[in-house]
Amino acid sequence: MVAFGFKTAALAALFAQATAFLDARETNTQYVLENDLLHVAVSKSNGQMVEVVLDGEDLLGPVSGNTGKGPYVDCSCVPSGFWTPGGSNSKRFELYKGVDGTGTAYGGVMMEDRYAETNQTIAQWWFLREGETGLHLFTRVAYYNEARPFLRGLGELRTLFRPNTPLWTHLSGSDGNWAPIPSREAYSNAITVQDATTYLGNTTDDAYVQQYSDYFTKYTFTEAWRDHDVHGEYADGSTSSDGSTYGAWLVHNTRETYYGGPLHADLIVDGIVYNYMVSGHYGAPTPNITHGFDRIWGPQYYHFNKGGPDTTLAELRADAAQYADPEWNAEFYDSIAEHVPHYAPSSKRTTFKATIELPEGAERPIAVLSENGQDFQLNVFDQDSLQYWADIDPATGAVEIPRVREGTYRLTVYADGIFGWFIQDDVEVSKSGEEARQFRWEPESAGREVWRIGVPDKSAGEYKHGYAPDTSTPLQPEQYRIYWAKWDFPTDFPGGVVFTVGESDEAEDFNYVHWSVFFGYANFLRPEPYYENVNNWTIRFDLGAEDLRDASTGTLTVQFAGVKTANGNNKWAELPDEPYSNLPYTVALNGKDVETWVIPRLRSGSCGVRSGVICQNFDHKFEFPAGELKEGTNEFVLSLPFNATNKETALLPGTTYVQYDALRIPDYRFIAPFTVTDPKAKMELSKMLSSGFTLSSILQSEGAVDRTVEYLLGWLGKYSETKQPMKLDLFLRYTAFDLLGDVVFSKSFGFIREGRDIGGAIATATASSFTVVFGYYRRLRNVFLMNPLTTWLQILPTGQLFNTAMETAMQQYPDRLTLRNIQAQATNFMAAGSETTATALQAFIYFMIRHPKALARVHEEMEFALRNGLCRTRVVTYADAQKLPYLQACIKEALRFHNPVSMPLPRVAPQGGVTIGDRTFPAGTILSISTWVVHLSKEIWGPDAREFNPERWFRTGAAVLEKKYFIPFGAGYASCPGHHLAKMELSKILATVVRDYEIRQVDPNQEWKCKGYMTIVARSCPVYVEKRNIDI
């Protein structure tokens, strides 16, 4: 809440002396609400507010077209475009008069109009209370039309206070951004330089030009919602009837029904005082209007105030800002909830309380509750979507968010200075759970950084022409607010952007916009496009020998504060004629391309050219072999396509561009994760190891997987022809090992090709029961496994395992991997990943043999898929295998019923300890759960938990059980980094095998017997293989 000074307090005291009075009445032409100081009227003819009079002063002026009105509602929501409700014969009104829970009288008017062509309605409420000089507004949009289930997107929804009077002299966007309103003369001499942007510099004596800028655009007065409290217009007394000052303000007393969260920015004032409830500005998503859409926005509060001749803009603004509090007037809103459909009274709200353990260095931390399962920047998919946020105390991590409607939310936390986000879905908020929740934000990197550029604060404001003031005028607005072409890129960067880490300054040497081309169209100052040294930016940095020691995988993290692809603000549209609808962005290191990442159009928005530095925030991690780095000077080149343009329908520059939040390289030196016990460090190391195991990376390796699987199919075919018993377990292990060799080291070990265990490497890996012991006893593991002499001399049987991995990897990457890297990676990926995958493959086949009805259903599903053109490649594609739901259910059931891993899942109790049930364990206690116990629990899975039953995955509630209790790949920070690879291998191999072959045991009565190492390994169970008669 903003404290207001002596003059504002005196003003409030003066208003309070008036006699209490409230009237709500209907006349022949109007609905009137008035109290001692404020009189407002809604016209029956147009359904709009046409009179706002404060203490005798007319704040609107005469009606003329769409001016002299407000607050009134309009929308971009009908097939033809915009609609201003209130003009049809189908409109109706309601008049309210009552006393709220505090004993204060109130009156209200509701206007509802129907757009007959589509049967959509908009309703607008205005409420006035006794003793207040402001209006409480609610807006409703409803659409019920089964014949046309999808109408269109709700492009804009807004209320407008749109005066037609010379009373108003100044615009106020925020405490630090205000200006005189340009004069009529300035507008009459203006030159349009861009859509909604004019050059006013021809009128040199205009107050706006003299004090603020030569350029005017409504986008200059845009604010991000996070800390925004109030905006409006100010009358300095020079044009009022008695020399008094006045203010007209839109107060953000609540923000729950807006979209986009605290990073959303929008238009607020330009001579009109806006309340933008929905818009696509800056690429913000908007909801679809579909049959059954019915949503209420509000409450919002338009406040009107009056001061003496010397009362400043800041003082009247502070008077309005005191109401920017969601708890203000709660009892009043409870009392009128009966009149406003879908508004939730206090009985359905509570205070969300939490304590969040923040990363070190977190500044201005904030907690956001929003639509569950969605990025809060895109929270438009659920028509009941709500959003709330509050600052977190950085010292204690405590946060409270009042008046949250009960429900299930996503919790997002971010902070200045910290890369990434903390995200937690399924956060239940209810009155029954008002105790403070506990969360821990594990940062993306717990180690040191090699370097960073910029401040991760979700904005591009720290760079050149961002937040720096324009010192050419007295009011010194931030430079990014001014027309973009004023900041001439060729003049600022004649040689392009070349940034040297440790020497260059972000505020001078890194531009706030990375253009593909510096455009000429819509460029008033440089009408010809400029291409040279624009689209490629260079970052130089030095590394010493120590920096490169034990280097493994490097990562360049790029956080974007905005991007404009060829889609502009129209992020959802398919634009086949625009080649840069999705925008390629390339990173090269020392002359070699690292990756070309295609930025999806759903993140697009006109940002920099619309005076923006905070738009859609997202990031990407560009991973590269650390061997590509060198001692001395290294160089990244960040590239947009040369002259990547689009066709604009308005006067706007048709160039693509990105805007950076921050960039960094974290420490890329490798440490074996089995030796790490600290959860933060372990999570960071797991991320380093899993860099090649993201789903996108795995899918890029699908061709290599197919080549290995084809060798397995060859052996199956051979045994089918000879009708000899096959030790399928061995061939599955050969396959699993070679798949890891292909994916991890880009070369197969040759086991499945040869059909044998080369050098006994796999046999020694079977003895990897060492992992169970040494995984917990770090010193023993370092002595025996990390000593190359012991492995070379074969003191431990894993020597051949390491040597096989090292020989392959060193042939491929002689300058990338040290011996320690090879050993650690071989231990983690081969000893763990290969055996677990092989065991899972065996488990599926064994249980299919033992459950012929389930196998018959799998065959039926496969035959249906084949008839519909799926699964017809030599090795079934991962995409096709995912479309076989019963097969996937059988895979999950095999993993549940026979989890390959015997080890428990250990966790260390955090600081303060942890309570489980009725027992409390002190900090540092190692706690474990057995996957087998969880997976076979009748309390969780029901009375048939210890039976193989794929049908369970189609029962009601199966998705919840899967999310909470199905943990074949672990959970949390210690989960398996290769789970995407494992799922792809299982899906592709098993779909192909069940399609092509019948498998039966040599001895149908032989039970499957297993032995526990690190994994639960099945002993030999020979089978016969027979080719199925399938035409593919």
mmCIF file with all atom_site columns, N, CA and C in Angstrom, residues 896-925:
data_model
loop_
_atom_site.group_PDB
_atom_site.id
_atom_site.type_symbol
_atom_site.label_atom_id
_atom_site.label_alt_id
_atom_site.label_comp_id
_atom_site.label_asym_id
_atom_site.label_entity_id
_atom_site.label_seq_id
_atom_site.pdbx_PDB_ins_code
_atom_site.Cartn_x
_atom_site.Cartn_y
_atom_site.Cartn_z
_atom_site.occupancy
_atom_site.B_iso_or_equiv
_atom_site.pdbx_formal_charge
_atom_site.auth_seq_id
_atom_site.auth_comp_id
_atom_site.auth_asym_id
_atom_site.auth_atom_id
_atom_site.pdbx_PDB_model_num
ATOM 1  N N  . ARG A 1 896 ? 6.247  -52.182 -13.838 1.00 0.00 ? 896 ARG A N  1
ATOM 2  C CA . ARG A 1 896 ? 5.689  -52.142 -12.488 1.00 0.00 ? 896 ARG A CA 1
ATOM 3  C C  . ARG A 1 896 ? 5.884  -53.483 -11.773 1.00 0.00 ? 896 ARG A C  1
ATOM 4  N N  . PHE A 1 897 ? 5.540  -54.546 -12.480 1.00 0.00 ? 897 PHE A N  1
ATOM 5  C CA . PHE A 1 897 ? 5.532  -55.870 -11.852 1.00 0.00 ? 897 PHE A CA 1
ATOM 6  C C  . PHE A 1 897 ? 6.941  -56.425 -11.656 1.00 0.00 ? 897 PHE A C  1
ATOM 7  N N  . HIS A 1 898 ? 7.854  -56.032 -12.525 1.00 0.00 ? 898 HIS A N  1
ATOM 8  C CA . HIS A 1 898 ? 9.238  -56.503 -12.403 1.00 0.00 ? 898 HIS A CA 1
ATOM 9  C C  . HIS A 1 898 ? 10.159 -55.324 -12.696 1.00 0.00 ? 898 HIS A C  1
ATOM 10 N N  . ASN A 1 899 ? 10.325 -54.442 -11.725 1.00 0.00 ? 899 ASN A N  1
ATOM 11 C CA . ASN A 1 899 ? 11.198 -53.299 -11.916 1.00 0.00 ? 899 ASN A CA 1
ATOM 12 C C  . ASN A 1 899 ? 12.645 -53.775 -12.022 1.00 0.00 ? 899 ASN A C  1
ATOM 13 N N  . PRO A 1 900 ? 13.384 -53.322 -13.027 1.00 0.00 ? 900 PRO A N  1
ATOM 14 C CA . PRO A 1 900 ? 14.744 -53.841 -13.215 1.00 0.00 ? 900 PRO A CA 1
ATOM 15 C C  . PRO A 1 900 ? 15.718 -53.484 -12.104 1.00 0.00 ? 900 PRO A C  1
ATOM 16 N N  . VAL A 1 901 ? 15.456 -52.446 -11.326 1.00 0.00 ? 901 VAL A N  1
ATOM 17 C CA . VAL A 1 901 ? 16.430 -51.956 -10.349 1.00 0.00 ? 901 VAL A CA 1
ATOM 18 C C  . VAL A 1 901 ? 16.084 -52.489 -8.963  1.00 0.00 ? 901 VAL A C  1
ATOM 19 N N  . SER A 1 902 ? 17.071 -53.074 -8.317  1.00 0.00 ? 902 SER A N  1
ATOM 20 C CA . SER A 1 902 ? 16.858 -53.597 -6.973  1.00 0.00 ? 902 SER A CA 1
ATOM 21 C C  . SER A 1 902 ? 17.194 -52.582 -5.902  1.00 0.00 ? 902 SER A C  1
ATOM 22 N N  . MET A 1 903 ? 18.007 -51.573 -6.255  1.00 0.00 ? 903 MET A N  1
ATOM 23 C CA . MET A 1 903 ? 18.443 -50.595 -5.264  1.00 0.00 ? 903 MET A CA 1
ATOM 24 C C  . MET A 1 903 ? 17.286 -49.723 -4.809  1.00 0.00 ? 903 MET A C  1
ATOM 25 N N  . PRO A 1 904 ? 17.284 -49.320 -3.551  1.00 0.00 ? 904 PRO A N  1
ATOM 26 C CA . PRO A 1 904 ? 16.282 -48.352 -3.099  1.00 0.00 ? 904 PRO A CA 1
ATOM 27 C C  . PRO A 1 904 ? 16.616 -46.966 -3.613  1.00 0.00 ? 904 PRO A C  1
ATOM 28 N N  . LEU A 1 905 ? 15.708 -46.019 -3.408  1.00 0.00 ? 905 LEU A N  1
ATOM 29 C CA . LEU A 1 905 ? 15.909 -44.635 -3.832  1.00 0.00 ? 905 LEU A CA 1
ATOM 30 C C  . LEU A 1 905 ? 16.240 -43.793 -2.611  1.00 0.00 ? 905 LEU A C  1
ATOM 31 N N  . PRO A 1 906 ? 17.526 -43.513 -2.372  1.00 0.00 ? 906 PRO A N  1
ATOM 32 C CA . PRO A 1 906 ? 17.898 -42.782 -1.151  1.00 0.00 ? 906 PRO A CA 1
ATOM 33 C C  . PRO A 1 906 ? 17.721 -41.286 -1.303  1.00 0.00 ? 906 PRO A C  1
ATOM 34 N N  . ARG A 1 907 ? 17.354 -40.657 -0.199  1.00 0.00 ? 907 ARG A N  1
ATOM 35 C CA . ARG A 1 907 ? 17.292 -39.202 -0.115  1.00 0.00 ? 907 ARG A CA 1
ATOM 36 C C  . ARG A 1 907 ? 17.879 -38.801 1.236   1.00 0.00 ? 907 ARG A C  1
ATOM 37 N N  . VAL A 1 908 ? 18.400 -37.591 1.289   1.00 0.00 ? 908 VAL A N  1
ATOM 38 C CA . VAL A 1 908 ? 18.954 -37.076 2.538   1.00 0.00 ? 908 VAL A CA 1
ATOM 39 C C  . VAL A 1 908 ? 17.967 -36.071 3.119   1.00 0.00 ? 908 VAL A C  1
ATOM 40 N N  . ALA A 1 909 ? 17.588 -36.259 4.382   1.00 0.00 ? 909 ALA A N  1
ATOM 41 C CA . ALA A 1 909 ? 16.662 -35.342 5.037   1.00 0.00 ? 909 ALA A CA 1
ATOM 42 C C  . ALA A 1 909 ? 17.254 -33.939 5.030   1.00 0.00 ? 909 ALA A C  1
ATOM 43 N N  . PRO A 1 910 ? 16.494 -32.919 4.621   1.00 0.00 ? 910 PRO A N  1
ATOM 44 C CA . PRO A 1 910 ? 17.029 -31.561 4.496   1.00 0.00 ? 910 PRO A CA 1
ATOM 45 C C  . PRO A 1 910 ? 17.190 -30.892 5.859   1.00 0.00 ? 910 PRO A C  1
ATOM 46 N N  . GLN A 1 911 ? 17.721 -29.679 5.796   1.00 0.00 ? 911 GLN A N  1
ATOM 47 C CA . GLN A 1 911 ? 17.876 -28.889 7.022   1.00 0.00 ? 911 GLN A CA 1
ATOM 48 C C  . GLN A 1 911 ? 16.514 -28.723 7.701   1.00 0.00 ? 911 GLN A C  1
ATOM 49 N N  . GLY A 1 912 ? 16.479 -28.966 9.015   1.00 0.00 ? 912 GLY A N  1
ATOM 50 C CA . GLY A 1 912 ? 15.231 -28.913 9.748   1.00 0.00 ? 912 GLY A CA 1
ATOM 51 C C  . GLY A 1 912 ? 14.561 -30.263 9.881   1.00 0.00 ? 912 GLY A C  1
ATOM 52 N N  . GLY A 1 913 ? 15.118 -31.262 9.173   1.00 0.00 ? 913 GLY A N  1
ATOM 53 C CA . GLY A 1 913 ? 14.547 -32.596 9.258   1.00 0.00 ? 913 GLY A CA 1
ATOM 54 C C  . GLY A 1 913 ? 13.288 -32.751 8.430   1.00 0.00 ? 913 GLY A C  1
ATOM 55 N N  . VAL A 1 914 ? 12.684 -33.934 8.518   1.00 0.00 ? 914 VAL A N  1
ATOM 56 C CA . VAL A 1 914 ? 11.485 -34.221 7.750   1.00 0.00 ? 914 VAL A CA 1
ATOM 57 C C  . VAL A 1 914 ? 10.598 -35.152 8.572   1.00 0.00 ? 914 VAL A C  1
ATOM 58 N N  . THR A 1 915 ? 9.291  -34.917 8.481   1.00 0.00 ? 915 THR A N  1
ATOM 59 C CA . THR A 1 915 ? 8.315  -35.749 9.192   1.00 0.00 ? 915 THR A CA 1
ATOM 60 C C  . THR A 1 915 ? 7.570  -36.617 8.196   1.00 0.00 ? 915 THR A C  1
ATOM 61 N N  . ILE A 1 916 ? 7.569  -37.919 8.431   1.00 0.00 ? 916 ILE A N  1
ATOM 62 C CA . ILE A 1 916 ? 6.840  -38.882 7.605   1.00 0.00 ? 916 ILE A CA 1
ATOM 63 C C  . ILE A 1 916 ? 5.900  -39.635 8.526   1.00 0.00 ? 916 ILE A C  1
ATOM 64 N N  . GLY A 1 917 ? 4.616  -39.441 8.295   1.00 0.00 ? 917 GLY A N  1
ATOM 65 C CA . GLY A 1 917 ? 3.649  -40.050 9.193   1.00 0.00 ? 917 GLY A CA 1
ATOM 66 C C  . GLY A 1 917 ? 3.795  -39.457 10.580  1.00 0.00 ? 917 GLY A C  1
ATOM 67 N N  . ASP A 1 918 ? 4.022  -40.313 11.561  1.00 0.00 ? 918 ASP A N  1
ATOM 68 C CA . ASP A 1 918 ? 4.159  -39.824 12.932  1.00 0.00 ? 918 ASP A CA 1
ATOM 69 C C  . ASP A 1 918 ? 5.609  -39.819 13.402  1.00 0.00 ? 918 ASP A C  1
ATOM 70 N N  . ARG A 1 919 ? 6.552  -39.951 12.474  1.00 0.00 ? 919 ARG A N  1
ATOM 71 C CA . ARG A 1 919 ? 7.964  -39.977 12.850  1.00 0.00 ? 919 ARG A CA 1
ATOM 72 C C  . ARG A 1 919 ? 8.695  -38.815 12.205  1.00 0.00 ? 919 ARG A C  1
ATOM 73 N N  . THR A 1 920 ? 9.616  -38.210 12.967  1.00 0.00 ? 920 THR A N  1
ATOM 74 C CA . THR A 1 920 ? 10.440 -37.114 12.472  1.00 0.00 ? 920 THR A CA 1
ATOM 75 C C  . THR A 1 920 ? 11.889 -37.576 12.418  1.00 0.00 ? 920 THR A C  1
ATOM 76 N N  . PHE A 1 921 ? 12.532 -37.310 11.274  1.00 0.00 ? 921 PHE A N  1
ATOM 77 C CA . PHE A 1 921 ? 13.913 -37.722 11.081  1.00 0.00 ? 921 PHE A CA 1
ATOM 78 C C  . PHE A 1 921 ? 14.790 -36.482 11.005  1.00 0.00 ? 921 PHE A C  1
ATOM 79 N N  . PRO A 1 922 ? 15.893 -36.463 11.724  1.00 0.00 ? 922 PRO A N  1
ATOM 80 C CA . PRO A 1 922 ? 16.746 -35.272 11.751  1.00 0.00 ? 922 PRO A CA 1
ATOM 81 C C  . PRO A 1 922 ? 17.445 -35.044 10.412  1.00 0.00 ? 922 PRO A C  1
ATOM 82 N N  . ALA A 1 923 ? 17.919 -33.824 10.225  1.00 0.00 ? 923 ALA A N  1
ATOM 83 C CA . ALA A 1 923 ? 18.646 -33.475 9.016   1.00 0.00 ? 923 ALA A CA 1
ATOM 84 C C  . ALA A 1 923 ? 19.841 -34.406 8.835   1.00 0.00 ? 923 ALA A C  1
ATOM 85 N N  . GLY A 1 924 ? 20.082 -34.792 7.589   1.00 0.00 ? 924 GLY A N  1
ATOM 86 C CA . GLY A 1 924 ? 21.204 -35.663 7.296   1.00 0.00 ? 924 GLY A CA 1
ATOM 87 C C  . GLY A 1 924 ? 20.874 -37.132 7.289   1.00 0.00 ? 924 GLY A C  1
ATOM 88 N N  . THR A 1 925 ? 19.711 -37.514 7.798   1.00 0.00 ? 925 THR A N  1
ATOM 89 C CA . THR A 1 925 ? 19.317 -38.926 7.797   1.00 0.00 ? 925 THR A CA 1
ATOM 90 C C  . THR A 1 925 ? 19.082 -39.394 6.364   1.00 0.00 ? 925 THR A C  1
#
